[in-house]
CSV table of C-alpha atoms and ligand atoms in Angstrom, one decimal:
chain,number,residue,atom,x,y,z
A,23,MET,CA,149.6,-5.1,-156.3
A,24,ASN,CA,147.2,-5.8,-153.5
A,25,HIS,CA,148.8,-4.8,-150.2
A,26,PRO,CA,146.6,-5.9,-147.4
A,27,SER,CA,148.7,-4.3,-144.7
A,28,TRP,CA,148.4,-0.6,-145.7
A,29,ALA,CA,145.3,-0.2,-143.5
A,30,GLU,CA,147.1,-1.7,-140.5
A,31,ARG,CA,150.2,0.3,-141.0
A,32,ASP,CA,148.2,3.4,-141.5
A,33,ARG,CA,146.3,2.8,-138.2
A,34,ARG,CA,149.6,2.4,-136.3
A,35,ALA,CA,151.4,5.4,-137.7
A,36,LEU,CA,148.9,8.1,-138.8
A,37,TRP,CA,146.5,10.4,-137.2
A,38,HIS,CA,143.8,11.4,-139.8
A,39,PRO,CA,142.2,14.8,-140.2
A,40,CYS,CA,138.7,15.5,-138.9
A,41,THR,CA,138.2,11.8,-138.0
A,42,PRO,CA,137.1,10.5,-134.6
A,43,THR,CA,139.5,7.5,-134.1
A,44,ARG,CA,136.6,5.0,-133.5
A,45,ASP,CA,135.2,5.8,-136.9
A,46,LEU,CA,138.2,4.0,-138.3
A,47,ASP,CA,136.9,0.7,-136.8
A,48,ASP,CA,134.1,0.3,-139.4
A,49,LEU,CA,135.4,2.6,-142.1
A,50,PRO,CA,139.2,2.4,-142.3
A,51,PRO,CA,140.8,4.8,-144.8
A,52,ILE,CA,140.9,3.6,-148.3
A,53,PRO,CA,144.5,3.3,-149.7
A,54,ILE,CA,144.5,5.1,-153.1
A,55,ARG,CA,147.1,4.0,-155.6
A,56,SER,CA,146.5,6.4,-158.4
A,57,ALA,CA,144.0,8.9,-159.7
A,58,ARG,CA,143.1,10.2,-163.1
A,59,GLY,CA,140.4,12.7,-164.1
A,60,VAL,CA,137.5,12.4,-161.7
A,61,TRP,CA,138.4,8.8,-160.7
A,62,LEU,CA,140.4,7.6,-157.7
A,63,GLU,CA,141.8,4.1,-157.9
A,64,ALA,CA,142.4,1.9,-154.8
A,65,TYR,CA,145.0,-0.8,-154.4
A,66,ASP,CA,142.2,-3.4,-154.6
A,67,GLY,CA,141.3,-2.1,-158.0
A,68,ARG,CA,138.1,-0.4,-156.9
A,69,ARG,CA,137.4,3.0,-158.4
A,70,TYR,CA,135.7,6.0,-156.7
A,71,LEU,CA,134.2,9.0,-158.5
A,72,ASP,CA,135.6,12.0,-156.6
A,73,ALA,CA,132.4,14.0,-156.4
A,74,ILE,CA,133.7,16.5,-153.9
A,75,SER,CA,137.0,17.3,-155.6
A,76,SER,CA,139.1,15.8,-152.7
A,77,TRP,CA,137.8,18.4,-150.2
A,78,TRP,CA,137.1,21.1,-152.8
A,79,VAL,CA,140.7,21.5,-154.1
A,80,ASN,CA,140.6,19.8,-157.4
A,81,LEU,CA,139.4,21.8,-160.4
A,82,PHE,CA,140.4,20.0,-163.6
A,83,GLY,CA,140.7,16.4,-162.5
A,84,HIS,CA,143.6,14.4,-161.1
A,85,ALA,CA,146.8,13.9,-163.1
A,86,HIS,CA,145.9,16.7,-165.6
A,87,PRO,CA,148.6,16.6,-168.4
A,88,VAL,CA,149.0,20.4,-168.5
A,89,ILE,CA,149.5,20.8,-164.8
A,90,ASN,CA,151.7,17.7,-164.6
A,91,ALA,CA,153.9,19.1,-167.3
A,92,ALA,CA,154.2,22.5,-165.7
A,93,ILE,CA,155.3,21.0,-162.4
A,94,ARG,CA,157.8,18.7,-164.1
A,95,ASP,CA,159.2,21.6,-166.1
A,96,GLN,CA,159.5,23.8,-163.0
A,97,LEU,CA,161.1,21.0,-161.1
A,98,GLU,CA,164.0,20.9,-163.6
A,99,ARG,CA,164.8,24.5,-162.9
A,100,LEU,CA,163.9,25.7,-159.4
A,101,GLU,CA,161.9,23.8,-156.8
A,102,HIS,CA,161.9,26.5,-154.1
A,103,VAL,CA,163.8,29.6,-153.0
A,104,MET,CA,162.9,31.7,-150.0
A,105,LEU,CA,160.8,34.7,-150.8
A,106,ALA,CA,162.4,37.2,-148.4
A,107,GLY,CA,165.2,38.8,-150.4
A,108,PHE,CA,164.6,36.6,-153.5
A,109,THR,CA,161.9,36.2,-156.1
A,110,HIS,CA,161.3,34.1,-159.2
A,111,GLU,CA,159.4,34.0,-162.4
A,112,PRO,CA,156.4,31.7,-161.4
A,113,VAL,CA,155.5,33.8,-158.4
A,114,ILE,CA,155.8,37.1,-160.3
A,115,ARG,CA,153.7,35.9,-163.2
A,116,LEU,CA,151.1,34.4,-160.8
A,117,SER,CA,150.8,37.7,-158.8
A,118,GLU,CA,150.4,39.7,-162.0
A,119,ARG,CA,147.7,37.4,-163.2
A,120,LEU,CA,145.8,37.4,-159.9
A,121,ALA,CA,146.0,41.2,-159.8
A,122,ALA,CA,144.5,41.4,-163.3
A,123,LEU,CA,141.8,38.9,-162.4
A,124,THR,CA,140.8,40.5,-159.1
A,125,GLY,CA,141.7,44.1,-159.2
A,126,LEU,CA,143.7,43.7,-156.0
A,127,GLY,CA,147.3,44.7,-156.6
A,128,HIS,CA,149.4,42.8,-154.1
A,129,SER,CA,149.7,39.1,-153.3
A,130,TYR,CA,150.9,37.8,-150.0
A,131,TYR,CA,151.4,34.0,-150.1
A,132,ALA,CA,151.0,31.2,-147.6
A,133,SER,CA,150.4,27.5,-148.0
A,134,ASP,CA,147.1,26.4,-146.4
A,135,GLY,CA,143.9,28.5,-146.5
A,136,SER,CA,143.9,28.9,-142.7
A,137,ALA,CA,147.3,30.7,-142.9
A,138,ALA,CA,145.9,33.1,-145.5
A,139,VAL,CA,143.1,33.9,-143.0
A,140,GLU,CA,145.6,34.6,-140.3
A,141,ILE,CA,147.4,36.9,-142.6
A,142,ALA,CA,144.3,38.8,-143.4
A,143,LEU,CA,143.3,39.2,-139.8
A,144,LYS,CA,146.7,40.4,-138.8
A,145,MET,CA,147.1,42.7,-141.8
A,146,SER,CA,143.7,44.4,-141.2
A,147,PHE,CA,144.4,45.0,-137.6
A,148,HIS,CA,147.9,46.2,-138.4
A,149,TYR,CA,146.6,48.5,-141.1
A,150,TRP,CA,144.5,50.4,-138.6
A,151,ARG,CA,147.3,50.7,-136.1
A,152,ASN,CA,149.5,52.1,-138.8
A,153,ARG,CA,146.7,54.7,-139.4
A,154,GLY,CA,146.7,55.5,-135.7
A,155,GLU,CA,143.4,53.8,-134.9
A,156,HIS,CA,144.5,51.7,-131.9
A,157,ARG,CA,140.9,51.0,-130.7
A,158,ARG,CA,140.2,48.7,-133.6
A,159,THR,CA,140.8,45.2,-132.3
A,160,ARG,CA,137.7,43.3,-133.2
A,161,TYR,CA,136.4,41.3,-136.1
A,162,ILE,CA,132.9,40.6,-137.3
A,163,CYS,CA,132.1,37.2,-138.6
A,164,LEU,CA,128.8,35.5,-139.6
A,165,ALA,CA,126.9,32.8,-137.8
A,166,ASN,CA,127.7,29.4,-139.3
A,167,SER,CA,130.9,30.7,-140.9
A,168,TYR,CA,134.0,28.6,-141.4
A,169,HIS,CA,137.4,30.1,-142.0
A,170,GLY,CA,139.8,27.4,-141.0
A,171,GLU,CA,141.4,25.6,-138.0
A,172,THR,CA,144.3,27.7,-136.7
A,173,LEU,CA,143.4,29.7,-133.7
A,174,GLY,CA,142.8,33.0,-135.4
A,175,ALA,CA,140.8,31.5,-138.3
A,176,LEU,CA,138.9,29.3,-135.8
A,177,SER,CA,138.1,32.4,-133.8
A,178,VAL,CA,136.2,33.9,-136.7
A,179,SER,CA,134.5,30.6,-137.4
A,180,ASP,CA,131.1,29.7,-136.0
A,181,VAL,CA,130.7,25.9,-136.6
A,182,GLY,CA,130.3,24.6,-133.1
A,183,LEU,CA,131.6,21.2,-133.9
A,184,TYR,CA,135.1,22.5,-134.7
A,185,ARG,CA,135.1,25.5,-132.3
A,186,GLN,CA,133.6,24.5,-129.0
A,187,VAL,CA,136.5,22.7,-127.3
A,188,TYR,CA,138.9,25.5,-128.0
A,189,GLU,CA,136.6,28.3,-127.0
A,190,PRO,CA,138.7,29.4,-124.0
A,191,LEU,CA,141.7,30.0,-126.3
A,192,LEU,CA,139.9,32.1,-129.0
A,193,LEU,CA,139.5,35.8,-129.9
A,194,GLN,CA,136.0,36.9,-129.3
A,195,PRO,CA,134.5,38.2,-132.6
A,196,LEU,CA,131.2,39.9,-133.0
A,197,VAL,CA,128.9,37.4,-134.6
A,198,ALA,CA,126.3,38.7,-137.1
A,199,PRO,CA,123.4,36.5,-138.2
A,200,SER,CA,124.0,34.5,-141.4
A,201,PRO,CA,122.1,35.6,-144.5
A,202,ASP,CA,121.5,31.8,-145.1
A,203,ALA,CA,118.4,31.5,-147.3
A,204,TYR,CA,117.5,28.1,-145.9
A,205,VAL,CA,116.2,29.6,-142.7
A,206,ARG,CA,113.9,32.1,-144.4
A,207,ALA,CA,110.5,32.7,-142.9
A,208,ASP,CA,107.3,31.9,-144.7
A,209,GLY,CA,106.8,34.2,-147.7
A,210,GLU,CA,110.3,35.6,-147.4
A,211,SER,CA,112.7,35.6,-150.4
A,212,ALA,CA,116.4,35.1,-150.2
A,213,ALA,CA,116.8,38.8,-150.8
A,214,ASP,CA,114.5,39.6,-147.9
A,215,VAL,CA,116.7,37.4,-145.6
A,216,ALA,CA,119.7,39.3,-146.9
A,217,ARG,CA,118.2,42.7,-146.1
A,218,ARG,CA,116.9,41.6,-142.7
A,219,GLN,CA,120.2,40.1,-141.6
A,220,MET,CA,122.2,43.0,-142.9
A,221,SER,CA,120.3,45.4,-140.7
A,222,VAL,CA,121.5,43.5,-137.7
A,223,LEU,CA,125.1,43.7,-138.9
A,224,GLU,CA,124.7,47.4,-139.6
A,225,HIS,CA,123.5,47.8,-136.0
A,226,LEU,CA,126.7,46.0,-134.7
A,227,LEU,CA,128.8,48.3,-136.8
A,228,GLU,CA,127.1,51.3,-135.2
A,229,GLN,CA,127.4,49.9,-131.7
A,230,HIS,CA,131.0,49.2,-132.1
A,231,ALA,CA,132.0,52.2,-134.2
A,232,GLY,CA,135.8,52.6,-134.3
A,233,GLU,CA,136.4,49.2,-132.7
A,234,VAL,CA,136.1,46.9,-135.7
A,235,CYS,CA,139.0,46.0,-138.1
A,236,ALA,CA,137.1,44.0,-140.6
A,237,VAL,CA,134.1,41.9,-141.5
A,238,ILE,CA,135.0,38.4,-142.9
A,239,VAL,CA,132.6,36.5,-145.1
A,240,GLU,CA,132.4,33.5,-147.3
A,241,PRO,CA,130.8,35.0,-150.4
A,242,LEU,CA,127.6,33.2,-151.6
A,243,VAL,CA,128.1,29.8,-150.0
A,244,GLN,CA,129.0,28.9,-146.4
A,245,CYS,CA,130.6,25.7,-147.4
A,246,ALA,CA,131.7,23.9,-144.3
A,247,GLY,CA,128.6,25.2,-142.6
A,248,GLY,CA,126.5,22.8,-144.7
A,249,MET,CA,126.6,24.5,-148.2
A,250,ARG,CA,124.2,27.2,-147.0
A,251,MET,CA,123.7,29.8,-149.7
A,252,HIS,CA,122.7,33.4,-149.8
A,253,ASP,CA,121.6,36.1,-152.2
A,254,PRO,CA,124.4,38.2,-153.8
A,255,LEU,CA,122.4,41.2,-152.6
A,256,TYR,CA,123.9,40.6,-149.1
A,257,LEU,CA,127.4,41.2,-150.4
A,258,ARG,CA,126.4,44.4,-152.1
A,259,LEU,CA,124.8,45.7,-148.9
A,260,LEU,CA,127.8,44.5,-146.9
A,261,ARG,CA,130.2,46.3,-149.2
A,262,ALA,CA,128.3,49.5,-148.8
A,263,ALA,CA,128.0,49.1,-145.0
A,264,CYS,CA,131.8,48.5,-144.7
A,265,ASP,CA,132.4,51.6,-146.7
A,266,ARG,CA,130.0,53.7,-144.6
A,267,HIS,CA,131.6,52.5,-141.3
A,268,ARG,CA,135.2,52.4,-142.6
A,269,VAL,CA,135.9,48.7,-141.9
A,270,HIS,CA,137.7,46.2,-144.2
A,271,LEU,CA,135.7,43.6,-146.1
A,272,ILE,CA,137.6,40.3,-146.2
A,273,ALA,CA,136.2,37.9,-148.7
A,274,ASP,CA,137.2,34.3,-148.0
A,275,GLU,CA,136.9,32.7,-151.4
A,276,ILE,CA,139.2,29.8,-150.5
A,277,ALA,CA,136.4,27.3,-151.2
A,278,VAL,CA,134.2,29.2,-153.7
A,279,GLY,CA,136.9,30.9,-155.9
A,280,PHE,CA,137.9,29.8,-159.4
A,281,GLY,CA,134.6,29.1,-161.0
A,282,ARG,CA,132.8,27.1,-158.3
A,283,THR,CA,129.9,29.4,-158.1
A,284,GLY,CA,129.5,30.1,-161.8
A,285,THR,CA,131.7,33.2,-162.0
A,286,MET,CA,135.5,33.1,-161.6
A,287,PHE,CA,135.0,34.7,-158.2
A,288,ALA,CA,131.8,34.7,-156.2
A,289,CYS,CA,132.1,38.5,-155.4
A,290,GLU,CA,131.6,39.2,-159.1
A,291,GLN,CA,128.0,38.2,-158.8
A,292,ALA,CA,127.5,41.0,-156.5
A,293,GLY,CA,129.6,43.4,-158.5
A,294,ILE,CA,131.8,44.2,-155.5
A,295,ARG,CA,135.5,44.2,-154.7
A,296,PRO,CA,136.7,43.2,-151.2
A,297,ASP,CA,139.6,45.0,-149.5
A,298,LEU,CA,141.3,41.6,-148.9
A,299,LEU,CA,140.6,38.5,-150.9
A,300,LEU,CA,141.6,35.0,-149.8
A,301,LEU,CA,142.3,32.2,-152.2
A,302,GLY,CA,143.5,28.7,-151.7
A,303,LYS,CA,142.3,25.2,-152.4
A,304,GLY,CA,141.7,25.3,-156.2
A,305,LEU,CA,144.5,27.8,-156.7
A,306,THR,CA,146.9,25.1,-157.7
A,307,GLY,CA,144.2,23.0,-159.3
A,308,GLY,CA,144.3,20.8,-156.2
A,309,TYR,CA,147.9,19.8,-156.6
A,310,LEU,CA,150.0,21.6,-154.0
A,311,PRO,CA,149.3,23.7,-150.9
A,312,LEU,CA,149.2,27.4,-151.9
A,313,SER,CA,147.1,30.2,-150.6
A,314,VAL,CA,147.1,33.9,-151.0
A,315,CYS,CA,145.9,37.0,-149.4
A,316,LEU,CA,145.3,39.7,-152.1
A,317,VAL,CA,145.1,43.3,-150.9
A,318,SER,CA,144.2,46.6,-152.2
A,319,ASP,CA,146.9,49.2,-152.9
A,320,GLU,CA,145.4,51.3,-150.1
A,321,ILE,CA,146.3,48.6,-147.6
A,322,TYR,CA,149.7,47.8,-149.1
A,323,ASN,CA,150.7,51.4,-149.0
A,324,ALA,CA,149.9,51.8,-145.3
A,325,PHE,CA,152.8,49.4,-144.6
A,326,ASP,CA,155.4,51.6,-146.1
A,327,SER,CA,158.2,51.4,-143.5
A,328,GLU,CA,161.9,51.3,-142.8
A,329,HIS,CA,164.0,49.0,-140.6
A,330,GLY,CA,162.9,48.9,-137.0
A,331,SER,CA,159.5,50.5,-137.8
A,332,PRO,CA,156.5,48.8,-136.2
A,333,ALA,CA,154.7,49.6,-139.4
A,334,ALA,CA,156.3,46.7,-141.3
A,335,PHE,CA,154.4,43.5,-141.7
A,336,LEU,CA,156.9,41.0,-140.3
A,337,HIS,CA,155.0,37.9,-141.1
A,338,SER,CA,156.4,34.9,-143.0
A,339,HIS,CA,156.0,31.2,-143.7
A,340,SER,CA,158.8,28.9,-144.8
A,341,TYR,CA,157.2,28.0,-148.1
A,342,THR,CA,155.8,31.4,-149.0
A,343,GLY,CA,155.6,31.5,-152.8
A,344,ASN,CA,156.9,28.0,-153.4
A,345,ALA,CA,157.9,27.8,-157.0
A,346,LEU,CA,156.4,24.4,-157.8
A,347,ALA,CA,153.1,25.4,-156.3
A,348,CYS,CA,153.1,28.7,-158.3
A,349,ALA,CA,153.9,26.7,-161.5
A,350,ALA,CA,150.8,24.5,-160.8
A,351,ALA,CA,148.8,27.7,-160.2
A,352,ASN,CA,149.9,29.3,-163.4
A,353,ALA,CA,149.1,26.1,-165.3
A,354,THR,CA,145.6,26.1,-163.7
A,355,LEU,CA,145.1,29.7,-164.9
A,356,ASP,CA,146.3,28.6,-168.3
A,357,LEU,CA,143.5,26.0,-168.4
A,358,PHE,CA,140.9,28.8,-167.6
A,359,GLU,CA,142.4,30.8,-170.5
A,360,SER,CA,142.6,28.0,-173.0
A,361,GLY,CA,138.9,27.0,-173.0
A,362,ASP,CA,135.6,28.5,-171.9
A,363,VAL,CA,135.5,26.7,-168.6
A,364,LEU,CA,132.8,28.8,-167.1
A,365,ALA,CA,130.5,28.2,-170.1
A,366,ARG,CA,131.0,24.5,-169.9
A,367,ASN,CA,130.4,24.7,-166.1
A,368,ARG,CA,127.0,26.4,-166.8
A,369,GLU,CA,126.0,23.3,-168.8
A,370,LEU,CA,127.3,20.9,-166.2
A,371,ALA,CA,125.5,22.9,-163.5
A,372,ALA,CA,122.2,22.7,-165.4
A,373,HIS,CA,122.8,19.0,-165.8
A,374,LEU,CA,123.4,18.6,-162.1
A,375,ALA,CA,120.1,20.4,-161.4
A,376,ARG,CA,118.2,18.1,-163.9
A,377,ALA,CA,119.7,14.9,-162.6
A,378,THR,CA,118.9,15.6,-158.9
A,379,ALA,CA,115.5,17.3,-159.5
A,380,PRO,CA,113.4,14.1,-158.8
A,381,LEU,CA,114.7,14.1,-155.3
A,382,ALA,CA,113.0,17.4,-154.5
A,383,ASP,CA,109.7,15.6,-153.6
A,384,HIS,CA,111.4,13.1,-151.4
A,385,ALA,CA,109.7,13.1,-147.9
A,386,HIS,CA,113.1,13.3,-146.2
A,387,VAL,CA,114.6,16.0,-148.5
A,388,ALA,CA,114.1,19.5,-147.1
A,389,GLU,CA,115.8,21.4,-149.9
A,390,ILE,CA,117.9,21.0,-153.0
A,391,ARG,CA,120.0,24.2,-153.4
A,392,GLN,CA,122.6,25.1,-155.9
A,393,THR,CA,125.1,27.9,-156.7
A,394,GLY,CA,126.9,27.1,-159.9
A,395,MET,CA,128.9,23.9,-159.5
A,396,ILE,CA,127.9,23.4,-155.9
A,397,LEU,CA,124.7,21.4,-155.4
A,398,ALA,CA,123.5,20.4,-152.0
A,399,ILE,CA,120.7,18.1,-150.9
A,400,GLU,CA,119.6,18.7,-147.3
A,401,MET,CA,118.1,15.6,-145.6
A,402,ALA,CA,115.6,16.0,-142.8
A,403,ARG,CA,113.4,13.9,-140.6
A,404,ASP,CA,110.5,15.9,-142.0
A,405,GLY,CA,111.3,17.5,-145.3
A,406,LYS,CA,108.2,19.7,-145.3
A,407,THR,CA,108.7,21.3,-141.9
A,408,ARG,CA,112.5,21.1,-142.2
A,409,THR,CA,112.8,19.2,-138.9
A,410,PRO,CA,116.3,17.8,-138.8
A,411,TYR,CA,117.2,14.3,-137.8
A,412,PRO,CA,118.9,14.0,-134.4
A,413,ALA,CA,122.6,14.4,-135.2
A,414,ALA,CA,123.5,11.2,-133.3
A,415,GLU,CA,121.7,9.2,-136.0
A,416,ARG,CA,124.4,10.1,-138.5
A,417,ARG,CA,122.2,9.7,-141.5
A,418,GLY,CA,124.7,11.4,-143.7
A,419,ARG,CA,127.3,8.9,-142.8
A,420,ARG,CA,125.1,6.1,-144.0
A,421,VAL,CA,125.0,7.9,-147.4
A,422,TYR,CA,128.7,8.2,-147.3
A,423,ARG,CA,129.1,4.5,-146.7
A,424,TYR,CA,126.6,3.5,-149.3
A,425,ALA,CA,128.2,5.7,-151.9
A,426,LEU,CA,131.6,4.2,-151.3
A,427,GLU,CA,130.1,0.8,-151.8
A,428,GLN,CA,128.8,2.1,-155.1
A,429,GLY,CA,132.0,3.6,-156.2
A,430,ALA,CA,131.5,7.3,-155.4
A,431,LEU,CA,133.2,9.6,-152.9
A,432,LEU,CA,130.4,11.7,-151.4
A,433,ARG,CA,131.3,13.0,-148.0
A,434,PRO,CA,128.3,14.7,-146.5
A,435,LEU,CA,128.4,17.6,-144.0
A,436,GLY,CA,126.1,16.2,-141.4
A,437,ASP,CA,122.9,15.4,-143.2
A,438,VAL,CA,123.8,17.6,-146.2
A,439,ILE,CA,124.8,15.5,-149.3
A,440,TYR,CA,126.5,17.7,-151.8
A,441,PHE,CA,128.3,17.5,-155.1
A,442,MET,CA,131.3,19.8,-155.8
A,443,PRO,CA,132.9,17.8,-158.6
A,444,PRO,CA,136.0,18.6,-160.7
A,445,TYR,CA,135.0,20.5,-163.9
A,446,VAL,CA,136.1,17.6,-166.1
A,447,ILE,CA,133.1,15.5,-165.0
A,448,GLU,CA,131.0,14.1,-167.8
A,449,PRO,CA,127.2,14.3,-167.9
A,450,ASP,CA,126.8,10.5,-167.6
A,451,GLU,CA,129.0,10.6,-164.5
A,452,ILE,CA,126.7,13.2,-163.0
A,453,ASP,CA,123.8,10.9,-163.7
A,454,GLN,CA,125.6,8.1,-162.0
A,455,LEU,CA,126.3,10.3,-159.0
A,456,ALA,CA,122.7,11.4,-158.8
A,457,ARG,CA,121.5,7.8,-158.9
A,458,ILE,CA,123.9,6.8,-156.1
A,459,ALA,CA,122.8,9.8,-154.0
A,460,ALA,CA,119.1,9.0,-154.5
A,461,ASP,CA,119.6,5.4,-153.6
A,462,GLY,CA,121.8,6.3,-150.7
A,463,ILE,CA,119.3,8.8,-149.4
A,464,ALA,CA,116.5,6.3,-149.8
A,465,GLN,CA,118.5,3.7,-147.8
A,466,ALA,CA,119.6,6.2,-145.1
A,467,THR,CA,116.1,7.5,-144.5
A,468,THR,CA,114.3,4.2,-144.0
A,469,ASP,CA,114.5,2.5,-140.7
B,521,LIG,C1,138.9,25.1,-146.3
B,521,LIG,C2,138.6,26.5,-146.0
B,521,LIG,C3,139.5,27.3,-145.2
B,521,LIG,C4,140.8,26.7,-144.7
B,521,LIG,O1,141.7,26.3,-145.6
B,521,LIG,P1,142.8,25.1,-145.2
B,521,LIG,O2,143.6,25.0,-146.5
B,521,LIG,O3,141.9,23.9,-144.9
B,521,LIG,O4,143.5,25.6,-144.1
B,521,LIG,C5,139.2,28.6,-145.0
B,521,LIG,N1,138.1,29.2,-145.5
B,521,LIG,C6,137.2,28.5,-146.2
B,521,LIG,C7,136.0,29.1,-146.7
B,521,LIG,C8,137.4,27.1,-146.4
B,521,LIG,O5,136.5,26.4,-147.1
């Protein structure tokens, strides 16, 4: 069913996310007809291996029979009911399961990840007001962090590309240096970087004692910031610092949660529990928009209030706790329970490492780094000195284009090529991806 006019109709009627309009001239969006497992199928019959889980949301492949069945089954009974004044089985079961998994007792739902970030920021601020601490109006975020696109979430993000234009509209957070191990000095270990950068954050907390509501971090991997990774030690030190200075720790695991980093949640690798935990993206296995802000009982209890009291958290979204989305999320958790997903992921992660290892010596590869099922290859003009290419050369985009021609969806972040595949990928498909990435990098770095 070839339909040549999809691209034209698309161009007339749509506005695509994160896409400068001129980019559509030479790379128009590819109309996808169907998808199964790790494969997307276009109307022209071409297939694309979804190596980045359709923007990090898909966990168990497209059209998974268990999740499909759960949504169908839910659809026959209840598609949605408002969550103020009402409740339903899927949302209760999901909340119980998330509480058991995270140790955080109460779930507050939204749809997109950014909305969950907004909830966390408002909740933390409001908590301190309810406790009579009205001077606490500031947040600390990390350099190179990304927490979403709505104004509050963008305020605590530090990726210039997304933030710059809107600067006059934004809250002014305190920005602490990133523990990013890529920028370690000669002879420094990732743990050394973590300690060094934590001492700066500690200093900020001292300087602004009593003014800070919360520190927000992306545990282990700053994903949108180029898949930059840090030592779990940083999170342990951060937890201790937040406790010492009495500020909330908000862990944004919207991208890294649900097994991406090798553990169910990234914070587990540091043995810490945040005060607020944000989940989204993979929460529904990549099917439906659902995000959640999980909070400690301590926070929940500070909102005990009656009608008219300013202590109540009067925040809502139309689709809060959508039943279909919760059914997909429950089915996703069923899949984690029905097999040893994390053990298989460890094997896949080892395979990813082996398949890409030969690239480490490439003159234009500065680093290959990996945390669990996230593997990133950083291209640079000079791999040894880590001198980047001028951004305007758009080397990463050349890899993107090459990969599409070869049947793979790799969507680099600048010059960082990365794999973040669905967990149902097979070893031979990983080999295929590694080959395409290697050839793509070779092509993109010769001129
Ligand atoms: C994607 C992302 C968000 C925003 O989620 P949306 O669903 O795109 O609004 C927030 N934080 C992190 C770490 C993310 O990767």
